[in-house]
Each structure stands twice: as C-alpha cells, then as structure tokens.
Amino acid sequence: MPVLKHILYKDIIRHSLFWLAYILYQAVTYKWNNVDELSFQLPPQIIGITVPLTIVITYINLLILMPWLYRRRRYVLYAVFFLLIITIGGVLTRLLTHLFVLPWEQVHDPARYKLEIKTFWIPIRITRLSFEMGTILAITMVFQLMRDNILREKHLRQIEKEKFTAELNLLKAQINPHFLFNTFNSLYALTLNKSDMAPGLVLRLSQLMHYMLYSTSGDTVSLNNEINYLKDYISIEQTRFADRVDISFQCAGVNADVKIAPLLLLPFVENAFKHGVEEGSGWITINLNYLNGHLYFKVENSYVAKAIPPKPGIGLANVQKRLELLYPGKHYLNLTKNDESFEAELKINL
C-alpha cells in the first residue's frame, strides 16, 4: 500500500507539472499570437474553456481510447476516434467561447469585442482549435507510450532477474543431493567394515553440511572457505579410499578478500573421485592459483576407459550451467578425456 501511494503521488505531481507548463504556454502566447505582443495574460476563454476542455479530451484519449483501441492494435479505428474527439473539442471550445466569452468581452473588453467575429460557425478557427488540441493529445500520447515502454522493459528485466534467481537456486539445490549421495556412500562403506574412523567421518560430514546450509545462502563466499570445504571433502574421501588413492592438492595466491560463487569447485573434485578411483586405485592432482583477479583451477585424475560408458552425472553439467549464469564471458572451461586420464581446467575472472 505505501508503494502504491508513492506511485500515485508521483503520477499526480508529474501530471500537474505538465498542465502547469501548458497553462504557462497559453498565457505567454495569447497576445503573442494575436497582436504580436509578448506578455503574460490568462483571459477567461483560456482558463475557463480551453484548458479544462483540453484536459478532459486528453484523459479521454489516454484512459479510454488508447487502452480500448490503440493497445489492441486497432489503429485505423483509433485514428477515426482521435480525429473525432479533437473535432468535438474544437467545436465545443468555439461554442462555449461564443456563448460565454463574447458577452463577457462586450462588458469588460469592448476593444477586443469589436474585433471579434460575432458568428458561431468559423471553420478555420474551429480547425485551428482542433489542431491545437490534437497537438497536446499527440504529445501526451508520446509521453504515455514512452512511460509504458520503460515500465515494460523494467517488468521484463524483473522477470529475467526472477527467472535467473530461480534457475540458479535450482542448480544450487541439485548440488546438495549429489554431494550427499557420494558422501553417504563413503560412510556406508566404513560402517560395513565397522571402522573406527566412522565417527570422525560423521563429524566431518556434519561440519560440511553446516557449511552448506548456513554459509552458502549468499551470492558469494570467501574463496578460503571454499578451499577449506574442499579439503574437508577430500579428507572424507581419503578416509574411504585409504591407500587406494594418491592425492595432491596445491593452492597458492589466495587471500581473504577473494570471493567466489559457493559450491562451484566441488563438482570437479567429486567427479575426480567418482571416475578416478571408485572401482580401483588411482591418482588425483588438484591445483588452485589466484593471480591478478583470475582464478586458475585444474583437476586431473586417472581414468580407465570402460566397455560400457557410465551414465553422465549431473555434477559437471550443473556447474557448466552455473558458470554460464554467474560468469558469462568471464570464464573458460575445458574438459579433456583420454584413455588414461581426465582433466578439467577452469579459469574465472573474479
């Protein structure tokens, strides 16, 4: 409700300023047009007839004819009604002037009364009055169309923003089940063997979930926090695979001020464990460097081609969509696979 009142208040101010400018124009040009004299004068026919009729005809056009005909693209019929209402406006202006202004001038302005044509029907004057009224209608129509276009563009931008946010939230939400699926598999393997490492794994998993639930709700997080998150995840997977995996994680150049979209790097590491060592032994090499506003992230893992290719997961496809939404034109992603290794190379301009 307060927003609506604010909008109505702004509309009233804007319309009032326009009509004040119109009255000022009429007052300045009254003698200018008639006796080539520049002065400020508001005769009764302007303040009592011309201005009120122009205002009424203008809002008939803006509030009735344009929504009814113009916005429905019935342009020919709209043009007919447009010409009709400005003609009616010109005739009414002349009629009211003849009925009320001429008697007033006879008493209060005899000099001007003597110059006036006393007959009502003066086609050229009615045409001029209609044209002047039509000019105001055209100006206000252009203003209204410009305003409609601005509001339409604003509405479209808002829709695009909401669509972007919804799509991004959906992609981010899809990461959590994927992560849980992999980590609970690790926990399940330990509990089957009644490993003493299971409680520690549960604790680390709890810490990871706390980070995912409470620290990644914003648009960005600290890159240091993301790195610590990756290290915790790697620690969990190392507990699961023990000596079956050889892992190298190198990090350089990162400071506390660097921000990044949350959970953006994890899918590459998940993918490395899933396809690199899940069914045997293997190796994973992770390198992360930050230099002059650019993040360089490279994950390489062992890979053995299988007779039946595995079904593609949602992890990498998900992160590719998020990169396109979050860093359009500011990232480079290259995925390379051969018979012995898989490499994911990511560069982001942060």
XYZ file of C-alpha atoms in Angstrom:
350
model
C 0.000 0.000 0.000
C 2.746 2.606 0.796
C 4.396 1.834 -2.557
C 1.077 2.359 -4.373
C 0.555 5.682 -2.603
C 4.083 6.717 -3.547
C 3.446 5.855 -7.212
C 0.108 7.727 -7.252
C 1.733 10.722 -5.604
C 4.476 10.794 -8.243
C 1.871 10.496 -11.031
C -0.143 13.389 -9.629
C 2.963 15.564 -9.389
C 4.070 14.684 -12.922
C 0.655 15.380 -14.467
C 0.232 18.617 -12.502
C 3.594 19.918 -13.696
C 2.668 19.158 -17.298
C -0.610 21.045 -17.094
C 1.015 23.977 -15.317
C 3.516 24.159 -18.169
C 0.636 24.067 -20.668
C -1.202 26.909 -18.878
C 2.016 28.927 -18.792
C 2.467 28.369 -22.530
C -1.096 29.544 -23.230
C -0.664 32.605 -21.039
C 2.605 33.625 -22.718
C 1.476 33.030 -26.316
C -2.024 34.546 -26.025
C -1.079 38.098 -27.070
C 1.928 36.862 -28.987
C -0.389 35.058 -31.424
C -2.998 37.810 -31.579
C -1.180 41.165 -31.506
C 2.499 40.146 -31.638
C 2.987 41.290 -28.061
C 4.946 39.220 -25.556
C 3.241 39.314 -22.160
C 1.686 37.067 -19.531
C -2.110 37.008 -19.627
C -4.774 34.457 -18.767
C -8.064 35.504 -20.411
C -11.289 33.726 -19.375
C -11.522 31.644 -22.560
C -8.156 30.023 -21.744
C -8.529 29.412 -18.027
C -12.258 28.639 -18.168
C -12.702 26.863 -21.519
C -9.563 25.901 -23.474
C -7.569 24.373 -20.611
C -10.425 22.368 -18.977
C -11.639 21.016 -22.339
C -8.107 20.064 -23.366
C -7.586 18.236 -20.066
C -10.875 16.335 -20.431
C -10.231 15.373 -24.071
C -6.648 14.340 -23.216
C -7.706 11.916 -20.488
C -10.484 10.503 -22.658
C -7.727 9.645 -25.113
C -5.276 8.301 -22.503
C -7.716 6.370 -20.338
C -10.344 5.189 -22.838
C -9.286 5.334 -26.486
C -5.697 4.120 -26.076
C -6.493 1.077 -23.883
C -9.619 0.259 -25.910
C -8.229 0.688 -29.414
C -4.540 1.605 -29.692
C -3.164 -1.101 -27.379
C -5.352 -3.648 -29.142
C -3.717 -2.566 -32.429
C -6.948 -1.294 -33.944
C -5.070 1.657 -35.369
C -7.488 2.724 -38.124
C -10.453 2.876 -35.760
C -8.290 4.668 -33.198
C -7.312 7.302 -35.807
C -11.000 7.859 -36.618
C -11.917 8.379 -32.964
C -8.826 10.550 -32.428
C -9.915 12.914 -35.219
C -13.473 12.814 -33.931
C -12.664 13.844 -30.356
C -10.320 16.693 -31.349
C -13.007 17.972 -33.765
C -15.572 17.802 -30.976
C -13.112 19.585 -28.728
C -12.601 22.353 -31.286
C -16.360 22.778 -31.820
C -17.076 22.837 -28.076
C -14.321 25.372 -27.473
C -15.761 27.664 -30.152
C -19.342 27.132 -28.925
C -18.560 27.943 -25.296
C -16.486 30.934 -26.350
C -19.413 32.211 -28.462
C -21.950 31.675 -25.673
C -19.990 32.946 -22.676
C -16.777 34.754 -23.615
C -18.220 37.151 -26.196
C -20.815 38.548 -23.733
C -18.065 38.875 -21.116
C -15.789 40.768 -23.552
C -18.679 43.045 -24.540
C -18.761 44.293 -20.958
C -15.136 44.011 -19.812
C -13.082 44.294 -23.033
C -15.057 46.334 -25.598
C -11.994 46.932 -27.791
C -11.449 43.230 -28.322
C -15.186 42.604 -28.671
C -15.296 44.951 -31.651
C -12.574 42.896 -33.380
C -14.310 39.560 -32.808
C -16.410 37.872 -35.478
C -19.819 37.529 -33.942
C -20.969 34.400 -35.796
C -20.515 30.980 -34.215
C -19.508 28.972 -37.281
C -15.949 29.922 -38.228
C -14.443 26.778 -39.864
C -10.856 27.995 -39.934
C -10.919 28.875 -36.225
C -12.563 25.588 -35.286
C -9.883 23.776 -37.345
C -7.125 25.709 -35.573
C -8.585 24.948 -32.134
C -8.918 21.265 -33.052
C -5.332 21.169 -34.321
C -4.005 22.782 -31.141
C -5.930 20.291 -29.050
C -4.685 17.436 -31.243
C -1.100 18.579 -30.706
C -1.497 18.290 -26.934
C -3.108 14.868 -27.325
C -0.206 13.714 -29.520
C 2.396 14.988 -27.033
C 0.731 13.304 -24.050
C 0.302 10.139 -26.106
C 4.036 10.050 -26.876
C 4.831 10.567 -23.177
C 2.447 7.758 -22.237
C 3.937 5.371 -24.810
C 7.453 6.181 -23.598
C 6.405 5.544 -19.997
C 4.676 2.293 -20.966
C 7.815 1.174 -22.764
C 10.019 1.985 -19.740
C 7.663 0.092 -17.408
C 7.541 -2.835 -19.856
C 11.324 -3.004 -20.011
C 11.535 -2.775 -16.236
C 8.982 -5.562 -15.897
C 10.862 -7.755 -18.385
C 14.133 -7.161 -16.537
C 12.425 -8.120 -13.273
C 11.068 -11.300 -14.859
C 14.517 -12.141 -16.228
C 16.060 -11.499 -12.813
C 13.489 -13.714 -11.089
C 13.994 -16.409 -13.723
C 17.763 -16.158 -13.291
C 17.490 -16.412 -9.500
C 15.067 -19.339 -9.676
C 17.234 -21.233 -12.147
C 20.370 -20.573 -10.127
C 18.718 -21.691 -6.898
C 17.518 -24.849 -8.618
C 21.012 -25.637 -9.861
C 22.495 -24.957 -6.435
C 19.856 -27.150 -4.791
C 20.734 -30.006 -7.128
C 24.304 -29.999 -5.819
C 23.304 -30.977 -2.303
C 21.649 -34.334 -3.114
C 24.540 -35.191 -5.419
C 27.045 -34.471 -2.669
C 25.039 -36.375 -0.066
C 24.774 -39.399 -2.342
C 28.556 -39.612 -2.709
C 29.471 -38.922 0.925
C 26.893 -41.291 2.390
C 28.302 -43.973 0.112
C 31.650 -43.336 1.794
C 30.109 -43.554 5.253
C 28.225 -46.724 4.324
C 31.458 -48.419 3.233
C 33.069 -47.654 6.624
C 30.122 -48.821 8.679
C 30.046 -52.123 6.796
C 33.616 -52.739 7.939
C 32.848 -51.420 11.448
C 35.693 -48.995 11.044
C 36.772 -46.804 13.995
C 37.079 -43.963 11.528
C 33.306 -43.797 11.028
C 32.602 -41.387 13.975
C 35.262 -38.971 12.726
C 33.783 -39.161 9.268
C 30.318 -38.370 10.634
C 31.747 -35.319 12.432
C 33.431 -34.009 9.291
C 30.284 -34.661 7.317
C 28.322 -32.669 9.898
C 30.741 -29.759 9.513
C 30.366 -29.887 5.749
C 26.589 -29.892 5.985
C 26.694 -26.948 8.387
C 28.731 -25.011 5.825
C 26.354 -25.938 3.004
C 23.244 -24.974 4.955
C 24.362 -21.786 6.682
C 27.317 -20.362 4.762
C 26.328 -20.687 1.107
C 22.978 -18.883 1.069
C 24.520 -15.679 -0.271
C 25.653 -14.911 -3.795
C 29.332 -15.274 -2.915
C 31.547 -16.746 -0.215
C 35.192 -16.423 0.705
C 37.444 -18.440 -1.579
C 39.386 -19.509 1.529
C 36.212 -21.043 2.951
C 35.592 -22.895 -0.303
C 39.129 -24.243 -0.216
C 38.693 -25.442 3.368
C 35.434 -27.041 2.299
C 37.250 -28.889 -0.495
C 39.925 -30.034 1.926
C 37.303 -31.431 4.295
C 35.618 -33.232 1.440
C 38.928 -34.664 0.258
C 39.655 -35.789 3.822
C 36.376 -37.698 3.887
C 37.140 -39.392 0.589
C 40.689 -40.218 1.712
C 39.211 -41.950 4.751
C 37.085 -44.048 2.458
C 39.711 -44.969 -0.123
C 42.696 -45.148 2.266
C 45.828 -46.129 0.339
C 43.942 -46.738 -2.907
C 44.237 -43.093 -3.953
C 47.207 -40.770 -4.314
C 46.078 -37.151 -3.883
C 47.974 -33.914 -4.431
C 46.311 -30.581 -3.600
C 48.342 -27.419 -4.257
C 46.991 -23.933 -3.536
C 48.674 -20.523 -3.958
C 47.949 -16.806 -4.154
C 44.609 -16.779 -2.306
C 43.826 -14.017 0.186
C 40.888 -13.383 2.491
C 39.311 -10.755 0.233
C 38.701 -13.040 -2.754
C 35.048 -14.000 -3.267
C 33.503 -16.725 -5.428
C 30.092 -18.264 -6.025
C 29.517 -21.014 -3.435
C 29.892 -24.723 -4.213
C 31.291 -24.020 -7.664
C 34.529 -26.027 -7.419
C 33.253 -29.100 -5.594
C 31.733 -30.900 -8.640
C 35.156 -31.137 -10.305
C 36.637 -32.830 -7.239
C 33.586 -35.079 -6.853
C 33.896 -36.099 -10.482
C 37.590 -36.928 -9.992
C 36.832 -39.330 -7.132
C 33.821 -40.831 -8.845
C 35.544 -41.679 -12.121
C 39.159 -41.826 -10.973
C 39.253 -44.244 -8.056
C 35.780 -45.539 -7.236
C 36.314 -49.015 -8.677
C 40.034 -49.431 -8.017
C 43.099 -47.364 -7.262
C 44.168 -44.138 -8.875
C 45.508 -40.647 -8.504
C 44.107 -37.120 -8.347
C 46.002 -33.869 -8.777
C 44.381 -30.553 -7.837
C 45.976 -27.153 -8.455
C 44.412 -23.827 -7.493
C 46.069 -20.463 -8.109
C 44.795 -16.906 -7.811
C 46.658 -14.153 -9.641
C 45.632 -10.564 -10.520
C 41.910 -11.201 -10.222
C 41.996 -14.500 -12.095
C 41.347 -17.930 -10.589
C 43.048 -20.911 -12.188
C 41.668 -24.285 -11.107
C 42.794 -27.586 -12.564
C 41.718 -31.081 -11.556
C 43.293 -34.143 -13.188
C 42.575 -37.743 -12.317
C 43.373 -41.215 -13.531
C 40.810 -42.687 -15.832
C 40.279 -46.140 -17.290
C 38.032 -46.407 -20.319
C 35.194 -48.845 -19.754
C 33.454 -51.127 -22.208
C 30.099 -49.655 -21.123
C 30.458 -45.891 -20.630
C 28.954 -44.684 -17.342
C 25.811 -42.579 -17.394
C 26.639 -38.881 -17.297
C 26.104 -37.364 -13.868
C 24.520 -34.040 -13.039
C 27.623 -32.588 -11.361
C 29.662 -31.222 -14.280
C 26.600 -30.386 -16.379
C 25.284 -28.464 -13.396
C 28.456 -26.479 -12.857
C 28.636 -25.592 -16.552
C 25.146 -24.063 -16.381
C 26.027 -22.175 -13.206
C 29.173 -20.780 -14.797
C 27.161 -19.537 -17.784
C 24.712 -17.800 -15.439
C 27.183 -16.413 -12.901
C 30.229 -15.580 -15.029
C 29.035 -15.038 -18.617
C 32.011 -14.148 -20.790
C 34.281 -14.263 -17.738
C 35.176 -17.931 -17.590
C 36.903 -20.633 -19.582
C 36.227 -24.326 -19.030
C 37.985 -27.126 -20.848
C 37.277 -30.812 -20.227
C 39.724 -33.302 -21.723
C 39.397 -37.082 -21.573
C 41.656 -39.793 -22.944
C 42.237 -43.478 -22.228
C 44.320 -42.851 -19.100
C 43.263 -39.530 -17.570
C 40.577 -36.900 -17.327
C 41.364 -33.219 -16.947
C 39.149 -30.282 -16.035
C 40.689 -26.837 -16.449
C 38.760 -23.788 -15.236
C 39.679 -20.097 -15.411
C 37.443 -17.404 -13.909
C 37.794 -13.654 -13.857
C 36.687 -12.827 -10.327
